[in-house]
CSV table of C-alpha atoms in Angstrom, one decimal:
chain,number,residue,atom,x,y,z
E,1,MET,CA,0.0,0.0,0.0
E,2,LYS,CA,1.4,3.5,-0.8
E,3,ALA,CA,1.6,6.1,1.8
E,4,ILE,CA,-0.9,8.7,2.8
E,5,ALA,CA,0.2,12.4,2.9
E,6,ALA,CA,-1.1,14.9,5.1
E,7,LEU,CA,-0.6,18.4,3.6
E,8,GLN,CA,-0.4,21.5,5.7
E,9,MET,CA,-1.1,24.9,4.2
E,10,ALA,CA,-1.0,28.5,5.2
E,11,SER,CA,-3.8,29.6,2.8
E,12,GLY,CA,-4.7,33.2,2.0
E,13,PRO,CA,-7.3,35.0,0.2
E,14,GLN,CA,-6.4,34.3,-3.3
E,15,VAL,CA,-7.8,31.0,-4.8
E,16,GLN,CA,-5.4,30.5,-7.6
E,17,ALA,CA,-2.5,31.0,-5.4
E,18,ASN,CA,-3.8,28.4,-2.9
E,19,LEU,CA,-4.4,26.0,-5.6
E,20,MET,CA,-0.8,26.6,-6.8
E,21,GLU,CA,0.4,25.8,-3.4
E,22,ALA,CA,-1.8,22.8,-3.1
E,23,GLY,CA,-0.4,21.5,-6.4
E,24,ARG,CA,3.3,22.0,-5.3
E,25,LEU,CA,2.7,19.9,-2.2
E,26,ILE,CA,0.8,17.2,-4.0
E,27,ALA,CA,3.6,16.9,-6.4
E,28,GLU,CA,6.0,16.7,-3.4
E,29,ALA,CA,3.9,14.0,-1.9
E,30,LYS,CA,3.8,12.0,-5.2
E,31,ALA,CA,7.6,12.1,-5.3
E,32,ALA,CA,7.8,10.9,-1.8
E,33,GLY,CA,5.7,7.9,-2.7
E,34,ALA,CA,2.3,8.8,-1.6
E,35,GLY,CA,-0.8,7.4,-3.2
E,36,LEU,CA,-3.2,9.8,-1.5
E,37,ALA,CA,-2.9,13.4,-0.5
E,38,VAL,CA,-5.2,14.8,2.1
E,39,LEU,CA,-5.7,18.7,2.2
E,40,PRO,CA,-6.9,20.9,5.0
E,41,GLU,CA,-10.4,22.3,5.5
E,42,MET,CA,-10.8,25.8,3.7
E,43,PHE,CA,-7.4,25.1,2.0
E,44,VAL,CA,-8.7,26.8,-1.2
E,45,ILE,CA,-9.5,30.2,0.4
E,46,MET,CA,-8.9,31.9,3.9
E,47,GLY,CA,-10.5,35.2,3.2
E,48,GLN,CA,-10.8,38.3,5.8
E,49,ASN,CA,-14.3,37.2,6.5
E,50,ASP,CA,-16.7,34.3,5.7
E,51,GLN,CA,-18.3,36.1,2.7
E,52,ALA,CA,-15.1,35.8,0.8
E,53,ARG,CA,-15.6,32.3,0.8
E,54,VAL,CA,-19.2,32.4,-0.1
E,55,GLN,CA,-18.3,34.6,-3.1
E,56,VAL,CA,-16.3,31.7,-4.8
E,57,THR,CA,-18.9,29.0,-4.3
E,58,GLU,CA,-19.3,26.5,-7.2
E,59,THR,CA,-22.0,24.2,-8.5
E,60,ASP,CA,-21.2,20.6,-7.9
E,61,GLY,CA,-19.4,19.3,-10.7
E,62,SER,CA,-18.3,22.3,-12.4
E,63,GLY,CA,-16.0,25.3,-11.4
E,64,PRO,CA,-12.4,26.3,-11.7
E,65,MET,CA,-11.4,24.6,-8.2
E,66,GLN,CA,-13.0,21.5,-8.9
E,67,GLU,CA,-11.4,21.4,-12.4
E,68,ALA,CA,-7.9,22.0,-10.8
E,69,LEU,CA,-8.3,19.3,-8.5
E,70,ALA,CA,-9.4,16.8,-11.1
E,71,ARG,CA,-6.5,17.8,-13.3
E,72,LEU,CA,-3.8,17.5,-10.3
E,73,ALA,CA,-5.3,13.9,-9.6
E,74,CYS,CA,-4.8,12.9,-13.3
E,75,GLN,CA,-1.6,14.4,-13.7
E,76,HIS,CA,0.0,12.7,-10.8
E,77,LYS,CA,-1.9,9.6,-10.8
E,78,MET,CA,-2.8,9.7,-7.3
E,79,TRP,CA,-5.8,10.2,-5.0
E,80,ILE,CA,-6.8,13.5,-3.5
E,81,LEU,CA,-9.0,14.4,-0.7
E,82,ALA,CA,-9.9,18.1,-1.1
E,83,GLY,CA,-10.4,19.3,2.5
E,84,THR,CA,-13.5,21.6,1.8
E,85,ILE,CA,-14.6,23.7,-0.9
E,86,PRO,CA,-17.8,25.8,-1.0
E,87,LEU,CA,-20.4,24.0,-3.1
E,88,ARG,CA,-23.9,25.5,-3.8
E,89,SER,CA,-26.9,24.4,-1.8
E,90,ALA,CA,-30.4,25.4,-2.0
E,91,ASP,CA,-30.1,28.2,0.4
E,92,GLU,CA,-28.6,31.0,-1.6
E,93,GLY,CA,-25.6,32.6,0.4
E,94,ARG,CA,-25.1,29.4,2.6
E,95,PRO,CA,-23.2,26.7,0.5
E,96,TYR,CA,-22.1,23.4,1.9
E,97,ALA,CA,-18.5,23.0,3.2
E,98,ALA,CA,-17.9,20.0,0.8
E,99,SER,CA,-15.1,17.5,1.2
E,100,LEU,CA,-14.3,15.9,-2.2
E,101,LEU,CA,-12.5,12.5,-2.7
E,102,TYR,CA,-11.0,12.2,-6.2
E,103,ASP,CA,-9.5,9.0,-7.4
E,104,ASP,CA,-6.3,8.7,-9.6
E,105,GLN,CA,-8.3,9.3,-12.7
E,106,GLY,CA,-9.6,12.6,-11.6
E,107,ARG,CA,-13.2,11.3,-10.7
E,108,VAL,CA,-15.1,12.5,-7.6
E,109,VAL,CA,-15.8,9.2,-5.9
E,110,ALA,CA,-17.0,10.4,-2.7
E,111,ARG,CA,-18.6,13.8,-1.3
E,112,TYR,CA,-19.2,14.7,2.4
E,113,ASP,CA,-20.9,17.8,3.6
E,114,LYS,CA,-19.8,19.0,6.9
E,115,ILE,CA,-22.6,18.2,9.3
E,116,HIS,CA,-21.5,19.9,12.6
E,117,LEU,CA,-21.2,23.8,12.0
E,118,PHE,CA,-18.7,25.7,14.3
E,119,ASP,CA,-21.1,28.1,16.4
E,120,VAL,CA,-19.3,29.0,19.5
E,121,THR,CA,-17.7,31.6,21.7
E,122,VAL,CA,-14.1,30.7,22.4
E,123,GLY,CA,-13.2,30.9,26.1
E,124,GLU,CA,-11.4,33.9,27.6
E,125,SER,CA,-10.6,35.2,24.1
E,126,ALA,CA,-14.4,35.9,23.5
E,127,GLU,CA,-14.0,35.0,19.8
E,128,VAL,CA,-17.3,34.4,18.2
E,129,TYR,CA,-17.8,32.2,15.4
E,130,THR,CA,-21.2,31.5,13.7
E,131,GLU,CA,-20.5,29.1,10.8
E,132,SER,CA,-24.1,28.4,10.4
E,133,ASP,CA,-24.6,32.0,9.1
E,134,THR,CA,-22.7,31.2,5.8
E,135,ASN,CA,-22.8,27.4,5.6
E,136,THR,CA,-25.6,24.8,5.1
E,137,PRO,CA,-25.2,21.7,7.3
E,138,GLY,CA,-24.8,18.4,5.6
E,139,ALA,CA,-26.9,15.4,6.6
E,140,GLN,CA,-25.3,12.2,5.3
E,141,LEU,CA,-22.5,10.2,6.7
E,142,VAL,CA,-19.9,8.8,4.1
E,143,VAL,CA,-17.5,5.8,4.2
E,144,ALA,CA,-15.6,5.6,0.8
E,145,ASP,CA,-13.9,2.5,-0.5
E,146,THR,CA,-10.5,3.2,-1.6
E,147,PRO,CA,-7.1,1.2,-2.3
E,148,PHE,CA,-6.1,2.5,1.1
E,149,GLY,CA,-8.9,1.2,3.1
E,150,LYS,CA,-12.4,2.3,3.9
E,151,ILE,CA,-12.1,5.8,4.7
E,152,GLY,CA,-14.7,7.6,7.0
E,153,MET,CA,-15.0,11.2,6.0
E,154,SER,CA,-15.5,14.2,8.4
E,155,VAL,CA,-14.4,17.8,8.9
E,156,CYS,CA,-13.0,19.8,11.9
E,157,TYR,CA,-15.9,20.5,14.3
E,158,ASP,CA,-17.3,17.0,13.7
E,159,LEU,CA,-14.4,15.8,15.9
E,160,ARG,CA,-16.2,16.8,19.0
E,161,PHE,CA,-19.2,14.5,18.3
E,162,PRO,CA,-18.2,10.9,19.1
E,163,GLU,CA,-21.4,9.2,18.0
E,164,LEU,CA,-20.5,10.3,14.4
E,165,TYR,CA,-17.3,8.4,14.3
E,166,ARG,CA,-19.0,5.3,16.2
E,167,GLU,CA,-21.3,5.1,13.2
E,168,LEU,CA,-18.6,5.6,10.7
E,169,ALA,CA,-16.8,2.7,12.3
E,170,ARG,CA,-20.0,0.6,12.4
E,171,GLN,CA,-20.3,1.1,8.6
E,172,GLY,CA,-16.7,-0.3,8.1
E,173,ALA,CA,-14.3,2.8,8.3
E,174,GLU,CA,-10.8,1.8,9.0
E,175,ILE,CA,-9.3,5.5,8.4
E,176,LEU,CA,-10.9,8.5,9.8
E,177,VAL,CA,-9.9,11.8,8.0
E,178,VAL,CA,-10.5,15.1,9.7
E,179,PRO,CA,-9.4,18.1,7.5
E,180,SER,CA,-9.5,20.9,9.9
E,181,ALA,CA,-9.0,24.7,10.5
E,182,PHE,CA,-9.0,24.6,14.3
E,183,THR,CA,-8.4,28.1,16.1
E,184,ASP,CA,-5.3,28.6,17.9
E,185,VAL,CA,-7.0,28.4,21.4
E,186,THR,CA,-9.1,25.2,20.7
E,187,GLY,CA,-6.2,23.6,18.7
E,188,GLN,CA,-3.6,24.0,21.6
E,189,ALA,CA,-6.2,22.7,24.1
E,190,HIS,CA,-8.1,19.9,22.4
E,191,TRP,CA,-6.7,18.9,19.0
E,192,GLU,CA,-4.5,16.0,19.8
E,193,VAL,CA,-6.4,14.7,22.7
E,194,LEU,CA,-9.8,14.5,20.6
E,195,LEU,CA,-7.9,13.0,17.6
E,196,ARG,CA,-6.7,10.2,19.9
E,197,ALA,CA,-9.8,9.6,21.5
E,198,ARG,CA,-11.7,9.3,18.4
E,199,ALA,CA,-9.0,6.8,17.1
E,200,ILE,CA,-8.9,4.8,20.4
E,201,GLU,CA,-12.9,4.6,20.6
E,202,ASN,CA,-13.2,3.2,17.2
E,203,LEU,CA,-9.9,1.1,16.7
E,204,CYS,CA,-9.1,3.2,13.7
E,205,CYS,CA,-6.3,5.3,12.3
E,206,GLU,CA,-7.0,9.0,12.6
E,207,TRP,CA,-5.7,10.9,9.5
E,208,ALA,CA,-5.7,14.6,10.6
E,209,HIS,CA,-4.4,17.8,9.2
E,210,TYR,CA,-5.0,21.3,9.9
E,211,LEU,CA,-4.5,24.8,8.4
E,212,TRP,CA,-1.3,26.5,9.8
E,213,ALA,CA,-2.9,29.9,9.6
E,214,PHE,CA,-5.7,29.0,12.2
E,215,TYR,CA,-3.7,26.6,14.3
E,216,GLY,CA,-0.7,29.1,14.5
E,217,TYR,CA,2.2,26.6,15.2
């Protein structure tokens, strides 16, 4: 079995620049022997506000972000899990945070829409996040068959809900992926321990990766 690469990024507000950086990292992963590259949540855009992400929303199956990812998968003959990109929902202005899994022929073989949205006030910093203002929550769990094993798909704040992972494991997941953009405060306090807990509870590998710009290490 080929290796799985967890790619870390410090994404910015320019989609094209972020896609170019993702392409560079995917090429490096391929050269190192990886067969699957996993990108972080919101790797494709980290704007000054949530509306910046909404403005680049694509329709499922078409758009420059999806075309670039399919092209990279074909070019390098490797699988790519695209952390999240905004895909249009029935609620205008509130796209899905969609995690797309591409096979080595550039075909989307699985899509997971983030279920648990990050609506919180963070501790003493009093930072307020209301992800539901600009996102539509998903409703379906996804376990994907791949050459690397059965992958249970999730995103970031999902990590705090153990019942989701228990059901993924019940459906046969062997690897749990958690593309994330944790905050600096919650990342330092909870990131590793929650990953370990979900993996231990479900006897799975936890394939985790995060966005440097948010985690701050």
